[in-house]
Short mmCIF file of C-alpha atoms and ligand atoms in Angstrom, two decimals:
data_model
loop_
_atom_site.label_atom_id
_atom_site.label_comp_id
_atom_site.label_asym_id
_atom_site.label_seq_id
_atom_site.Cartn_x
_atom_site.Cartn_y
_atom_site.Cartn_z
CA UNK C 330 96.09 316.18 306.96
CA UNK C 331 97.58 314.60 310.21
CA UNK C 332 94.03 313.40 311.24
CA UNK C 333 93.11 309.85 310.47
CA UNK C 334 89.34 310.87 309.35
CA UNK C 335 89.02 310.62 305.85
CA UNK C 336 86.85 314.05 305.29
CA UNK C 337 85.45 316.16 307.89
CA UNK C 338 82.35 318.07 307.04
CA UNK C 339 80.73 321.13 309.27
CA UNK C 340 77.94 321.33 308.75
CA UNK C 341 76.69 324.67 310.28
CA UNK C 342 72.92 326.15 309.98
CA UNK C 343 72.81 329.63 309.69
CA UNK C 344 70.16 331.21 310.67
CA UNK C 345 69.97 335.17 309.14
CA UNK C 346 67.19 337.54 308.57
CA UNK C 347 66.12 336.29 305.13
CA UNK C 348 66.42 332.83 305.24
CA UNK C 349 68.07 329.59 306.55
CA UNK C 350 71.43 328.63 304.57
CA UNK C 351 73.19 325.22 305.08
CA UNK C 352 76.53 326.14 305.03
CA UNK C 353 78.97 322.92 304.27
CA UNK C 354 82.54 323.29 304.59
CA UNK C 355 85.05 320.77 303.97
CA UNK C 356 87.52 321.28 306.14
CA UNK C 357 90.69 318.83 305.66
CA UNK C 358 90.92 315.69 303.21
CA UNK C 359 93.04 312.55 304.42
CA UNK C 360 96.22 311.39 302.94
CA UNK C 361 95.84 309.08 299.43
CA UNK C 362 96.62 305.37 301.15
CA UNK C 363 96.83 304.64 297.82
CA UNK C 364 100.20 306.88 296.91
CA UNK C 365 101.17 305.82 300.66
CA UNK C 366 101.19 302.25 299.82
CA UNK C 367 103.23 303.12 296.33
CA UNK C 368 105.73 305.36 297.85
CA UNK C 369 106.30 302.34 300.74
CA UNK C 370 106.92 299.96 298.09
CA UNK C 371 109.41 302.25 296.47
CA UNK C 372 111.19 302.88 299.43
CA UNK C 373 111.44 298.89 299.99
CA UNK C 374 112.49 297.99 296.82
CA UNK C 375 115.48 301.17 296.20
CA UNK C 376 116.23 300.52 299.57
CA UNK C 377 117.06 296.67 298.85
CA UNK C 378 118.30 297.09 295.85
CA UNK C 379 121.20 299.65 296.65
CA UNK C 380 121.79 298.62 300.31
CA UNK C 381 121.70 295.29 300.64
CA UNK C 382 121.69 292.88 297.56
CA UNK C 383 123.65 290.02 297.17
CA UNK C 384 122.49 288.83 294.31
CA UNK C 385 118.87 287.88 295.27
CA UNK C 386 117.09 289.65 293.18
CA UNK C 387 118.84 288.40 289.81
CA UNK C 388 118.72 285.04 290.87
CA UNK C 389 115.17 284.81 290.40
CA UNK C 390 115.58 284.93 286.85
CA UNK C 391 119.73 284.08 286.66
CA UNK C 392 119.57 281.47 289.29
CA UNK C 393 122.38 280.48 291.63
CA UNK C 394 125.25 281.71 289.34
CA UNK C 395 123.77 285.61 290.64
CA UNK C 396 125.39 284.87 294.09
CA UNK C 397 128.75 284.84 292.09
CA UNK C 398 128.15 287.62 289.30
CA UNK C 399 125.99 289.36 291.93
CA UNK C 400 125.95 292.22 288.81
CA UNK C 401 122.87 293.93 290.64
CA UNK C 402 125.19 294.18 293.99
CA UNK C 403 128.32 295.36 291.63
CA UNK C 404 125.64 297.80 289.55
CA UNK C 405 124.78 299.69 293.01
CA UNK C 406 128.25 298.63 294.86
CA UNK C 407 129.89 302.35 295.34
CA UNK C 408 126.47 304.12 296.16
CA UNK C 409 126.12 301.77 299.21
CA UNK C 410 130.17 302.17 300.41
CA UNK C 411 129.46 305.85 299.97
CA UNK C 412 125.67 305.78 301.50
CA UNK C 413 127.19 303.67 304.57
CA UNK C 414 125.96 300.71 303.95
CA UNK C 415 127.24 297.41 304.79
CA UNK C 416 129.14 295.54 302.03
CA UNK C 417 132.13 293.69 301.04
CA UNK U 525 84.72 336.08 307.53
CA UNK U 526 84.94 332.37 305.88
CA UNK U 527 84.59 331.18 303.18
CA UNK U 528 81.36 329.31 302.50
CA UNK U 529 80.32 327.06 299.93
CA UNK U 530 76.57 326.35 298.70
CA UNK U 531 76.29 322.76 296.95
CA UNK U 532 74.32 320.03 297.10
CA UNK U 533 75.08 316.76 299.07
CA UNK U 534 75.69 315.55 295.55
CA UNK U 535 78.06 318.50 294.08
CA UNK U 536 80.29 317.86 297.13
CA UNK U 537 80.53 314.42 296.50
CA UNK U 538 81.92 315.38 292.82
CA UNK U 539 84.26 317.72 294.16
CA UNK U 540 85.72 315.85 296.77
CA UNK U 541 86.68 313.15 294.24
CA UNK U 542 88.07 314.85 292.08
CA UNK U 543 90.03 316.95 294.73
CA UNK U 544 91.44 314.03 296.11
CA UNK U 545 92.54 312.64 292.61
CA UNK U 546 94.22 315.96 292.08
CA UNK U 547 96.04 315.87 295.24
CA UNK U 548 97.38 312.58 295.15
CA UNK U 549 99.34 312.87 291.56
CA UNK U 550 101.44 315.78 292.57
CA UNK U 551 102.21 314.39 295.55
CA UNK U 552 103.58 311.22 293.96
CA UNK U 553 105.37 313.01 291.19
CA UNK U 554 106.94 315.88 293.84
CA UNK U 555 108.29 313.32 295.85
CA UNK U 556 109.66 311.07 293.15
CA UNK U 557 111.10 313.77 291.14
CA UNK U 558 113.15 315.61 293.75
CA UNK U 559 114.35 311.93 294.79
CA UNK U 560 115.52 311.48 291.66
CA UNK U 561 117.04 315.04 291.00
CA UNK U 562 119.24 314.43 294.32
CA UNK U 563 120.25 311.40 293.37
CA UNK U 564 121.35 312.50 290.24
CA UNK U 565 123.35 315.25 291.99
CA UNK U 566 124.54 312.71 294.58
CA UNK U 567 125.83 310.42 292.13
CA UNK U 568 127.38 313.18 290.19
CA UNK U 569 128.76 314.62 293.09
CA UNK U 570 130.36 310.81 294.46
CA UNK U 571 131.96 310.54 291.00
CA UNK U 572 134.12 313.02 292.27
CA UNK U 573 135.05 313.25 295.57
CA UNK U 574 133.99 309.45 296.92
CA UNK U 575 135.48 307.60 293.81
CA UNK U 576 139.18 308.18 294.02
CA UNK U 577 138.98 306.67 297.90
CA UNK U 578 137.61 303.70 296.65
CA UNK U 579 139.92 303.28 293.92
CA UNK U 580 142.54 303.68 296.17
CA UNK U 581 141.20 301.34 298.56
CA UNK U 582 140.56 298.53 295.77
CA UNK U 583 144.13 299.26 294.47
CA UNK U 584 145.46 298.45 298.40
CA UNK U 585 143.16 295.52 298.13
CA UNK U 586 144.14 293.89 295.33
CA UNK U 587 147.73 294.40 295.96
CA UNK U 588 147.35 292.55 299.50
CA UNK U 589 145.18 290.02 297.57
CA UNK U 590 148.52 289.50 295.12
CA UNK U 591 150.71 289.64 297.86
CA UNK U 592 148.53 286.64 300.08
CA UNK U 593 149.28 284.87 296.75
CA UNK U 594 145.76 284.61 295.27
CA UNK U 595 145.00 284.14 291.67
CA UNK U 596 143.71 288.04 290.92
CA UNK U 597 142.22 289.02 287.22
CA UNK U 598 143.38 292.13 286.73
CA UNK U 599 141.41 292.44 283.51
CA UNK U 600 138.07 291.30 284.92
CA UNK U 601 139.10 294.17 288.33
CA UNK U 602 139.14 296.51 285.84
CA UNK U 603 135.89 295.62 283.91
CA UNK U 604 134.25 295.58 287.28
CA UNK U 605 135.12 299.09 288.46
CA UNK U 606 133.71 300.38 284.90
CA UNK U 607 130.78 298.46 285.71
CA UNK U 608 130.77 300.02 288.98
CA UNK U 609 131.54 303.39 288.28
CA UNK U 610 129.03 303.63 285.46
CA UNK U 611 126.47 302.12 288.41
CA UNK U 612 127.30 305.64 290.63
CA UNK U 613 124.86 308.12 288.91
CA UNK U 614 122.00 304.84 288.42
CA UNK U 615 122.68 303.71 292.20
CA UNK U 616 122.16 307.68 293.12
CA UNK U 617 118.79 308.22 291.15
CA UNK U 618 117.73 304.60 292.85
CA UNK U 619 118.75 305.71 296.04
CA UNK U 620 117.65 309.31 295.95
CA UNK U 621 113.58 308.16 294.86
CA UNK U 622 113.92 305.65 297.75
CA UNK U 623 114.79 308.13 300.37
CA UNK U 624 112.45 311.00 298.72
CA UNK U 625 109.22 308.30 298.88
CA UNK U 626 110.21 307.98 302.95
CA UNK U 627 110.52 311.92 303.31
CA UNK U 628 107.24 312.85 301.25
CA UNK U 629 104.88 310.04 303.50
CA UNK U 630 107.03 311.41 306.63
CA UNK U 631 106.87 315.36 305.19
CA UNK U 632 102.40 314.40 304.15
CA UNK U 633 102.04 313.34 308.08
CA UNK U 634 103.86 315.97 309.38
CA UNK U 635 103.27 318.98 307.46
CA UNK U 636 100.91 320.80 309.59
CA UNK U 637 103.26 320.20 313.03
CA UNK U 638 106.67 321.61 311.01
CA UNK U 639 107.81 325.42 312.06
CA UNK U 640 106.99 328.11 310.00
CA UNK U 641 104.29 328.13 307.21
CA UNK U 642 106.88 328.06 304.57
CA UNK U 643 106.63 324.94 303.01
CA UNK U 644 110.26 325.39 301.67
CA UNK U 645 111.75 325.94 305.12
CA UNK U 646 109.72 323.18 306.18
CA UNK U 647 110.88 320.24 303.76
CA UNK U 648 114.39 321.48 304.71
CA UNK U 649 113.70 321.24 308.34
CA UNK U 650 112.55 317.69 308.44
CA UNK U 651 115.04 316.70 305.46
CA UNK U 652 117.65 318.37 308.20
CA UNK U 653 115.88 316.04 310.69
CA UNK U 654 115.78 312.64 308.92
CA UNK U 655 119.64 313.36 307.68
CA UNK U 656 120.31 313.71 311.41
CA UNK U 657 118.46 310.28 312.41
CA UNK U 658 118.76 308.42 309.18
CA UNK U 659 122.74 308.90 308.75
CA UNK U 660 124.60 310.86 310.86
CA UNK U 661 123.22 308.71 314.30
CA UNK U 662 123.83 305.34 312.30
CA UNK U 663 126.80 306.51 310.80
CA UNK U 664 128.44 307.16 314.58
CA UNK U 665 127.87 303.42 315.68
CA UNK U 666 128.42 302.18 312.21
CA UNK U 667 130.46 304.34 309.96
CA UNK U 668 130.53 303.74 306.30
CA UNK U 669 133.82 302.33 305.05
CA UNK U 670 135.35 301.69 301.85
CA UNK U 671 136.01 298.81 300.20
CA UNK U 672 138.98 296.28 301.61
CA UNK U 673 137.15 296.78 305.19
CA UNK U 674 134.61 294.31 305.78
CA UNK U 675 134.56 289.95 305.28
CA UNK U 676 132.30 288.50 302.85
CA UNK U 677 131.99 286.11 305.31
CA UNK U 678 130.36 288.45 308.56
CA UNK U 679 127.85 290.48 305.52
CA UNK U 680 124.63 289.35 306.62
CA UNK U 681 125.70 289.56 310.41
CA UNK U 682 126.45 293.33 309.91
CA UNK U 683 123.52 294.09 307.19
CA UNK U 684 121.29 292.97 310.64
CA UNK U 685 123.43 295.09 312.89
CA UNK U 686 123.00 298.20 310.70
CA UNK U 687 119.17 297.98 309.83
CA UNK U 688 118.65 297.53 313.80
CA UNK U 689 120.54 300.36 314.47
CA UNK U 690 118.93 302.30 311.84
CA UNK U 691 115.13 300.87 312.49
CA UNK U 692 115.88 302.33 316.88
CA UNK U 693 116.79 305.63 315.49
CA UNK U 694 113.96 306.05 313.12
CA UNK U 695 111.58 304.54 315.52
CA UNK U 696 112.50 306.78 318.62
CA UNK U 697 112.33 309.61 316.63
CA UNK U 698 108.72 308.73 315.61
CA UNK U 699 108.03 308.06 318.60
CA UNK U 700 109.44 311.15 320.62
CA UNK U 701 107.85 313.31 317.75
CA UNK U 702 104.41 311.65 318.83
CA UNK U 703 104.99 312.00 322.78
CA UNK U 704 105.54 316.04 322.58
CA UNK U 705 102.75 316.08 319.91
CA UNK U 706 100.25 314.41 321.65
CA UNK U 707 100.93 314.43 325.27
CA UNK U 708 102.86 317.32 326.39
CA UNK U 709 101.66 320.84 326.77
CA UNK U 710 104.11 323.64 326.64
CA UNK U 711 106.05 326.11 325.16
CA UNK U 712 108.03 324.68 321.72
CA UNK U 713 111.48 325.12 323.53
CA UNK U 714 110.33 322.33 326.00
CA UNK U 715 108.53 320.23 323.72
CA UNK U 716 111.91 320.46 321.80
CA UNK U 717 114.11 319.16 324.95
CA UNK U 718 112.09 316.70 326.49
CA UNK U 719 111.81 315.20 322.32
CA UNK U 720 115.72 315.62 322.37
CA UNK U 721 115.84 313.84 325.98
CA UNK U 722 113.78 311.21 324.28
CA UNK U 723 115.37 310.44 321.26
CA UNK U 724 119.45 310.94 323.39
CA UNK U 725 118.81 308.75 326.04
CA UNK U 726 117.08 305.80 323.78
CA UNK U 727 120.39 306.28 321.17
CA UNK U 728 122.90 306.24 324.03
CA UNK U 729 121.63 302.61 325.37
CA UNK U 730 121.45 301.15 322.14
CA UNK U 731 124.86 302.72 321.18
CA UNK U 732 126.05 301.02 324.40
CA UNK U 733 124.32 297.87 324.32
CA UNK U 734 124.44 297.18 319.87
CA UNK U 735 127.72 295.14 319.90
CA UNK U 736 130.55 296.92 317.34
CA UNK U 737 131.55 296.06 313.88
CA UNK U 738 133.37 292.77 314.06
CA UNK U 739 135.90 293.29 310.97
CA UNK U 740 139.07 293.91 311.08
CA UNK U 741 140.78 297.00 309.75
CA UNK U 742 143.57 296.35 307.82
CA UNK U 743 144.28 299.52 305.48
CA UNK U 744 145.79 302.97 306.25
CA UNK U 745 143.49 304.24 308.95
CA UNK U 746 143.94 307.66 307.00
CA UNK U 747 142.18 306.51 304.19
CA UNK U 748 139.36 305.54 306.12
CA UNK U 749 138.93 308.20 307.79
CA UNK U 750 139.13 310.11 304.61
CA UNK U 751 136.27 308.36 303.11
CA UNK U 752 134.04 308.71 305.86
CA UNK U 753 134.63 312.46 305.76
CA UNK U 754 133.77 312.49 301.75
CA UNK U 755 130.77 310.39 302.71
CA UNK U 756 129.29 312.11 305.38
CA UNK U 757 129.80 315.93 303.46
CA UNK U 758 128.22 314.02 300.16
CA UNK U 759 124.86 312.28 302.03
CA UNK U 760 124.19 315.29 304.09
CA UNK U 761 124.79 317.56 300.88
CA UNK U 762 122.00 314.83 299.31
CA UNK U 763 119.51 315.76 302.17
CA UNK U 764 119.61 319.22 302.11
CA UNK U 765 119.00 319.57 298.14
CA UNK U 766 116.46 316.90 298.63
CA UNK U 767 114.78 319.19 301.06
CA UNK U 768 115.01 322.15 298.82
CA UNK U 769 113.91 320.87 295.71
CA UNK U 770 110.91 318.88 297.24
CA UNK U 771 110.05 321.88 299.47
CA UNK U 772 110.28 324.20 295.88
CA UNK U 773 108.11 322.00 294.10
CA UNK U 774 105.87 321.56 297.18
CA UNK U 775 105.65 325.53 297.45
CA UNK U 776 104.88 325.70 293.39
CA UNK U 777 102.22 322.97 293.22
CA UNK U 778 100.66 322.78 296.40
CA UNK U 779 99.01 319.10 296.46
CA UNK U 780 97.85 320.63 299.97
CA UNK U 781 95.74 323.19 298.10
CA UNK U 782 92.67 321.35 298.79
CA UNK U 783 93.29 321.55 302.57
CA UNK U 784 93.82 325.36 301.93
CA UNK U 785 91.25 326.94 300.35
CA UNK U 786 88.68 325.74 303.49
CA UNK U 787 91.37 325.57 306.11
CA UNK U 788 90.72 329.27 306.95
ZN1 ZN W 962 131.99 296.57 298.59
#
């Protein structure tokens, strides 16, 4: 799991008595990047949102007046006192 | 005497994708559930014991705000702080699945160099860790602080103070955990000291060198002091039953299983 290969394959010929057997084994399977990359942008984004908004993110829809109602920032505003996060 | 599959070049290809599809959805939903069933318990929990502090301190806020002679809306104050308040439990949940997507990539990497082969013991262990490096280290250079302590005015200046502060700790502990990984041989009690040495003598520096909080304090120091008591028990009570419940459902699901079964 920690190795950056995607799949690792032995491949190991056996030779016995009766016959020759390939023998595959899959050994370890790599990481999804694909739930990597989702779980990043999670972190971002809840991150952002309850650390550090000051009305950014509404103002892409509310415009300027979200720097004064900042009601994302006020939403999240005790979680980031309590979480240690910089406000006020 | 291992285990030993017979397929075709083909077969394998089948099962491999359909391992791999297998894996990655329990992953995902581990991690975002147990973010979100800390949260819950965080929030819950803040409701509690962090919420009367920071009444308290808005109440000493307002009052000083009354006092300097400002206009103050009481009514819209109070529609605010239900606002607020009903934002705890939300804020938590948001908070919880934002801190549980960073521990599952960090617990995914580092699974197979955790202690023990308890997968509970190990989610606790790193959730122990990232507590440690994530808030407690932060929290000594920057301690959180309720509201009435900090100027609108110095916000960004102290968001970049904090996320530095925060990004050195994470970083050095990445980085330490790679060093006695990858380039030290040993026994685990050195590995473990030189990684402390490490991560203690990069922290000190930037503790030393990061310049302080530039705000003023101007409520009971009491209070304060109070509240980053509550805090710290509350965020470090978030960790560990983040670490439990992920390292449960971890233990019950198994999106490793894959790695098991021909892992031998
Ligand atoms: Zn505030």
């Amino acid at each position: 799991m920690d190795k950056p290969t995607n799949y690792l394959y032995i491949l190991d010929i056996l030779k016995n008595e009766m016959s020759y057997s390939r023998q595959l084994l899959i050994k370890r399977s790599d990481i999804s990047k694909v739930a990597i990359g989702i779980l990043v942008a999670i972190m971002l984004f809840g991150f952002f949102v309850v650390g550090f908004d000051q009305g950014q993110l509404f103002s892409l829809v509310e415009g300027k007046q979200a720097f004064d109602s900042k009601w994302l920032h006020e939403f999240t505003h005790d979680m980031r006192h309590a979480a240690g996060f910089p406000c006020h | 005497m291992p285990l030993v599959f017979h397929v075709t070049e083909n077969e394998l290809d089948n099962e491999v994708d359909n391992e791999l599809s297998m894996r990655t959805l329990p992953f995902l939903v581990i991690t975002i559930i147990s973010g979100a069933i800390a949260g819950t318990i965080l929030g819950i929990i803040n409701l509690g014991i962090v919420e009367p502090y920071i009444d308290k301190a808005i109440e000493l806020e307002t009052q000083k705000d009354i006092q300097a002679g400002q206009n103050v809306n009481l009514d819209e104050i109070v529609g605010y702080r239900i606002w607020q308040k009903g934002g705890e439990i939300v804020g938590g949940i948001i908070y919880g699945i934002s801190l549980s997507s960073l521990f599952g990539i960090v617990f995914a990497y580092s699974r197979n160099s955790l202690p023990t082969s308890n997968d509970k013991v190990k989610a606790i262990f790193l959730a122990s860790i990232m507590c440690f490096v994530l808030f407690i280290v932060p929290a000594l250079k920057y301690p959180a602080n309720p509201p009435a302590v900090g100027a609108p005015e110095t916000i960004y200046y102290r968001q970049g103070l904090f996320v530095g502060f925060l990004v050195i700790s994470g970083a050095t502990a990445l980085a330490a955990a790679a060093i006695i990984l990858k380039k030290i041989d040993g026994t685990t009690s050195k590995k473990i000291s030189i990684a402390c040495a490490i991560y203690g003598a990069v922290m000190l520096v930037s503790y030393l060198v990061m310049p302080p909080n530039p705000d003023k304090i101007s409520i009971p120091i009491d209070l304060i002091i109070t509240f980053r008591f509550a805090s710290a028990l509350t965020i470090s009570m978030f960790w560990g039953i983040l670490g439990l419940t992920f390292g449960t459902l971890w233990s019950k699901f198994k999106p490793h299983k894959f790695e098991k079964i021909t892992a031998f």
